Amino acid sequence: MKRSVVRLGLLPGLVLLGLLAGSCGREQGFGVVLWAPPDGPLAAGDQVSVARLSEDSGMATVRSRELKGAIELESWRLLLASSREQARMEAEAYAPYRGTFAYALRDGLPLREDPEQEARRVYKLREGQVVKVLARGEQPVEVGSYRDYWYRVLTDDGYQGWCYGYFLPVFESAGDPLAEAAVLKARDPLLEALQATAWRPEYFQEMLDNGRIDLERFSPEIGFFLDSGRRQALLSLPGFRQAWDYREIANVGPNRYVIAGPELRVTMSGPERMVLTYP
């Protein structure tokens, strides 16, 4: 049977971790908490003064207005600053990401030195590993058939690097990020996006970009639509319209789904792009 393919889609401060070298007992300056210890008195984004920093143990002794006395925490959890004013500016830049975390969808997901596919790899994430998001690239970029942002992240053993976001679901957490990530990992965000979206041919965006709209090929009726209540899939294109009934949407591989038996095949390129193969 001859099959056709249609591509569809939706319409529409870098923070660096610095460690100041020094010996025990020496005043080190100031800092911002990037990833607070669990069940502790500090929170991400808090400004602290650093009383001691030990290179041997990798621990820092810090104080803040919220603390009674001083506490110790791993130095990788801090972004150090040379002055109180610099710490304040760093805290303001980091504020949008105070509660932002992510986790790896697959084993071996690389962290890179720069937000580029060919940049040197500095770390490999384990499948399901939770990381702290420190910053995001300004614009989404295409890597192969995928389109997403680069994220600068901090691992739970102190490594930093840039990770491409396609296999790195990002979420907000005000509590225990490990527990919340476990709940999210049980879900299928790509399947949820597939079912919740009215998908349009990519030429819609091309027409909008060019400012030339062909009303016979650009209308609300054109696209791919899933009606979960009626268990029906509808594909409507210029000169072609067909509906299929289905019982379920089956995951048949990474980012791949089958609808209505083998009739409709979907490959998701992120939550905003997909390729539909149909008879």
Coordinates of C-alpha atoms in Angstrom, one line a residue:
M1 CA 0.0 0.0 0.0
K2 CA 1.3 3.4 -0.9
R3 CA 1.9 5.6 2.1
S4 CA 2.3 9.4 2.3
V5 CA 4.0 11.6 4.8
V6 CA 2.9 15.0 6.2
R7 CA 4.9 17.1 8.6
L8 CA 2.8 19.1 11.1
G9 CA 3.5 21.5 14.0
L10 CA 2.1 24.1 16.3
L11 CA 1.6 27.7 15.5
P12 CA 2.4 29.9 17.6
G13 CA 22.0 35.4 31.8
L14 CA 24.2 32.7 31.8
V15 CA 25.0 31.7 35.4
L16 CA 28.4 30.3 36.0
L17 CA 29.6 28.4 39.0
G18 CA 32.9 29.7 40.3
L19 CA 34.9 28.3 43.2
L20 CA 37.3 30.7 44.9
A21 CA 40.4 29.0 46.0
G22 CA 41.5 29.5 49.6
S23 CA 42.5 27.8 52.8
C24 CA 40.5 27.0 55.9
G25 CA 39.9 29.9 58.2
R26 CA 40.2 32.5 55.5
E27 CA 37.2 34.8 54.7
Q28 CA 36.1 34.0 51.2
G29 CA 33.5 36.5 50.4
F30 CA 29.9 36.0 49.3
G31 CA 27.7 33.6 47.3
V32 CA 24.3 32.5 46.1
V33 CA 22.8 29.1 46.8
L34 CA 22.2 27.3 43.5
W35 CA 20.9 24.0 44.9
A36 CA 19.9 24.0 48.5
P37 CA 20.5 20.8 50.6
P38 CA 17.2 18.9 51.3
D39 CA 15.4 19.8 54.6
G40 CA 17.9 22.6 55.4
P41 CA 17.4 26.2 56.4
L42 CA 18.6 27.6 53.0
A43 CA 16.7 27.9 49.8
A44 CA 17.9 28.2 46.2
G45 CA 18.6 31.8 45.4
D46 CA 19.5 32.8 49.0
Q47 CA 22.5 35.1 49.4
V48 CA 25.1 34.1 51.9
S49 CA 28.5 35.1 53.2
V50 CA 31.2 32.5 52.9
A51 CA 33.3 32.3 56.0
R52 CA 35.4 29.3 55.1
L53 CA 36.1 27.2 52.0
S54 CA 38.0 24.0 52.2
E55 CA 39.5 22.6 49.0
D56 CA 40.4 19.4 50.8
S57 CA 36.9 18.5 51.9
G58 CA 34.9 20.4 49.3
M59 CA 32.8 22.0 52.0
A60 CA 31.9 25.7 52.6
T61 CA 30.9 27.4 55.9
V62 CA 28.3 30.0 55.2
R63 CA 26.2 32.5 57.1
S64 CA 23.1 34.5 56.2
R65 CA 20.5 36.7 57.9
E66 CA 18.1 33.7 58.0
L67 CA 20.6 31.5 59.8
K68 CA 21.3 31.3 63.5
G69 CA 25.0 30.8 63.4
A70 CA 26.8 29.1 60.5
I71 CA 26.3 25.9 58.6
E72 CA 28.4 23.8 56.3
L73 CA 27.3 22.6 52.8
E74 CA 29.0 21.3 49.7
S75 CA 30.8 24.1 47.8
W76 CA 29.4 22.9 44.5
R77 CA 26.0 24.1 45.7
L78 CA 27.2 27.7 45.6
L79 CA 27.9 30.4 43.1
L80 CA 30.7 32.4 44.7
A81 CA 31.0 36.2 44.3
S82 CA 33.7 38.6 45.3
S83 CA 31.4 41.2 46.8
R84 CA 28.0 41.6 48.3
E85 CA 26.8 43.6 45.3
Q86 CA 28.0 41.0 42.9
A87 CA 26.1 38.3 44.9
R88 CA 23.0 40.4 44.8
M89 CA 23.2 40.8 41.0
E90 CA 23.9 37.1 40.5
A91 CA 20.9 36.3 42.7
E92 CA 18.6 38.5 40.6
A93 CA 19.9 36.8 37.4
Y94 CA 19.3 33.4 38.9
A95 CA 15.8 34.2 40.3
P96 CA 13.8 32.9 37.3
Y97 CA 15.4 29.4 37.8
R98 CA 15.2 29.1 41.6
G99 CA 12.6 26.3 41.4
T100 CA 13.5 24.9 38.0
F101 CA 14.7 21.3 37.7
A102 CA 14.9 18.7 34.9
Y103 CA 15.6 15.0 34.5
A104 CA 17.2 12.8 31.8
L105 CA 14.9 10.7 29.6
R106 CA 17.7 8.4 28.5
D107 CA 21.0 7.0 29.7
G108 CA 24.2 8.8 28.6
L109 CA 22.6 12.1 27.8
P110 CA 25.7 14.4 27.5
L111 CA 26.5 17.7 29.2
R112 CA 28.7 19.9 27.0
E113 CA 31.1 22.7 27.7
D114 CA 29.2 25.0 25.5
P115 CA 25.7 25.1 24.0
E116 CA 26.7 23.4 20.8
Q117 CA 26.4 19.9 19.5
E118 CA 30.1 19.5 18.8
A119 CA 31.3 21.1 22.1
R120 CA 33.4 19.0 24.4
R121 CA 31.5 16.5 26.6
V122 CA 32.1 17.0 30.3
Y123 CA 29.6 14.6 31.8
K124 CA 27.0 11.9 30.9
L125 CA 23.7 11.8 32.8
R126 CA 22.1 8.6 34.0
E127 CA 18.5 7.9 32.9
G128 CA 16.2 9.5 35.3
Q129 CA 18.9 11.6 37.0
V130 CA 17.6 14.9 38.3
V131 CA 19.5 18.1 37.7
K132 CA 19.2 21.7 38.7
V133 CA 18.6 24.2 35.8
L134 CA 20.8 27.3 36.1
A135 CA 20.1 29.0 32.8
R136 CA 18.5 28.6 29.4
G137 CA 19.7 29.6 25.9
E138 CA 17.9 32.7 24.5
Q139 CA 16.4 30.9 21.5
P140 CA 15.4 27.3 20.6
V141 CA 17.8 25.7 18.1
E142 CA 17.6 22.8 15.7
V143 CA 19.7 19.7 16.3
G144 CA 19.0 17.1 13.6
S145 CA 15.2 16.9 13.3
Y146 CA 14.7 18.2 16.9
R147 CA 14.1 21.8 18.0
D148 CA 14.5 22.8 21.6
Y149 CA 16.5 25.0 24.0
W150 CA 20.0 24.4 25.5
Y151 CA 20.0 24.4 29.3
R152 CA 22.9 24.9 31.6
V153 CA 22.5 22.5 34.5
L154 CA 24.1 21.4 37.7
T155 CA 24.3 17.7 38.7
D156 CA 23.9 16.3 42.1
D157 CA 27.6 15.5 42.3
G158 CA 28.8 18.9 41.3
Y159 CA 29.2 18.9 37.6
Q160 CA 28.0 21.7 35.3
G161 CA 27.4 21.8 31.6
W162 CA 25.0 22.5 28.8
C163 CA 22.4 19.9 27.9
Y164 CA 20.0 19.9 24.9
G165 CA 16.5 20.0 26.1
Y166 CA 14.8 17.5 23.8
F167 CA 15.5 14.6 26.1
L168 CA 15.5 16.7 29.2
P169 CA 12.0 17.5 30.5
V170 CA 12.0 20.6 32.6
F171 CA 9.7 21.1 35.6
E172 CA 9.1 23.5 38.5
S173 CA 9.4 22.2 42.1
A174 CA 8.7 24.0 45.4
G175 CA 9.2 20.8 47.4
D176 CA 11.1 17.6 46.8
P177 CA 12.3 17.6 43.2
L178 CA 13.3 13.9 43.3
A179 CA 9.7 12.8 44.3
E180 CA 8.1 15.1 41.8
A181 CA 10.4 13.8 39.0
A182 CA 9.4 10.3 39.9
V183 CA 5.8 11.2 39.3
L184 CA 6.6 13.0 36.0
K185 CA 8.6 10.0 34.8
A186 CA 5.5 7.8 35.0
R187 CA 3.8 10.1 32.5
D188 CA 4.3 10.4 28.7
P189 CA 4.5 14.1 27.9
L190 CA 4.9 13.6 24.2
L191 CA 1.7 11.5 24.1
E192 CA -0.1 14.1 26.1
A193 CA 1.1 16.8 23.6
L194 CA 0.0 14.6 20.7
Q195 CA -3.5 14.2 22.1
A196 CA -4.0 17.8 23.3
T197 CA -3.0 19.6 20.1
A198 CA -4.6 20.6 16.9
W199 CA -1.7 19.9 14.4
R200 CA -1.2 22.1 11.4
P201 CA 0.8 21.5 8.2
E202 CA 4.2 23.2 8.3
Y203 CA 3.3 25.3 5.3
F204 CA 1.0 27.3 7.6
Q205 CA 4.1 28.8 9.2
E206 CA 5.8 29.3 5.9
M207 CA 2.8 31.3 4.7
L208 CA 2.8 33.4 7.8
D209 CA 6.5 34.0 7.5
N210 CA 6.2 35.1 3.9
G211 CA 3.1 37.1 4.5
R212 CA 1.3 35.3 1.6
I213 CA -1.8 33.4 2.7
D214 CA -3.6 31.0 0.3
L215 CA -7.1 30.8 1.9
E216 CA -7.9 27.5 0.0
R217 CA -4.9 25.8 1.8
F218 CA -5.0 27.8 5.1
S219 CA -8.1 27.4 7.2
P220 CA -9.1 26.1 10.7
E221 CA -10.5 22.9 9.1
I222 CA -7.1 21.8 7.8
G223 CA -4.9 19.8 10.0
F224 CA -4.7 16.6 12.1
F225 CA -7.1 16.3 15.0
L226 CA -7.5 13.6 17.7
D227 CA -10.9 13.3 19.5
S228 CA -10.1 11.3 22.6
G229 CA -13.7 11.2 23.6
R230 CA -15.0 9.7 20.4
R231 CA -11.7 7.8 19.8
Q232 CA -11.4 9.2 16.3
A233 CA -8.5 10.6 14.4
L234 CA -9.2 13.1 11.5
L235 CA -6.8 14.2 8.8
S236 CA -8.0 17.1 6.7
L237 CA -5.7 18.4 3.9
P238 CA -6.4 20.2 0.6
G239 CA -8.0 17.5 -1.6
F240 CA -7.9 14.8 1.1
R241 CA -10.0 14.1 4.2
Q242 CA -10.3 10.9 6.1
A243 CA -11.3 9.8 9.6
W244 CA -10.1 6.7 11.5
D245 CA -11.6 5.1 14.6
Y246 CA -9.1 3.8 17.2
R247 CA -9.1 2.0 20.5
E248 CA -5.8 3.2 21.8
I249 CA -2.6 5.0 20.9
A250 CA 0.3 2.6 21.3
N251 CA 3.9 3.6 22.0
V252 CA 6.0 1.4 19.7
G253 CA 9.4 3.0 20.4
P254 CA 11.2 6.1 21.4
N255 CA 8.9 9.0 20.4
R256 CA 6.9 6.7 18.1
Y257 CA 3.2 5.9 18.3
V258 CA 0.7 3.9 16.3
I259 CA -3.0 5.0 16.0
A260 CA -5.9 2.9 14.7
G261 CA -3.9 -0.2 14.4
P262 CA -1.0 0.2 11.8
E263 CA -2.9 2.8 9.8
L264 CA -1.4 5.9 11.3
R265 CA 2.1 6.2 12.5
V266 CA 3.4 9.2 14.4
T267 CA 7.0 10.3 15.1
M268 CA 7.2 13.1 17.6
S269 CA 10.1 15.6 17.2
G270 CA 9.4 17.3 20.6
P271 CA 6.1 18.6 21.9
E272 CA 5.6 21.0 19.0
R273 CA 6.5 19.0 15.9
M274 CA 5.5 15.6 14.6
V275 CA 5.6 13.5 11.4
L276 CA 2.4 11.6 10.5
T277 CA 2.5 8.7 8.1
Y278 CA -0.8 7.6 6.7
P279 CA -2.2 5.3 3.9

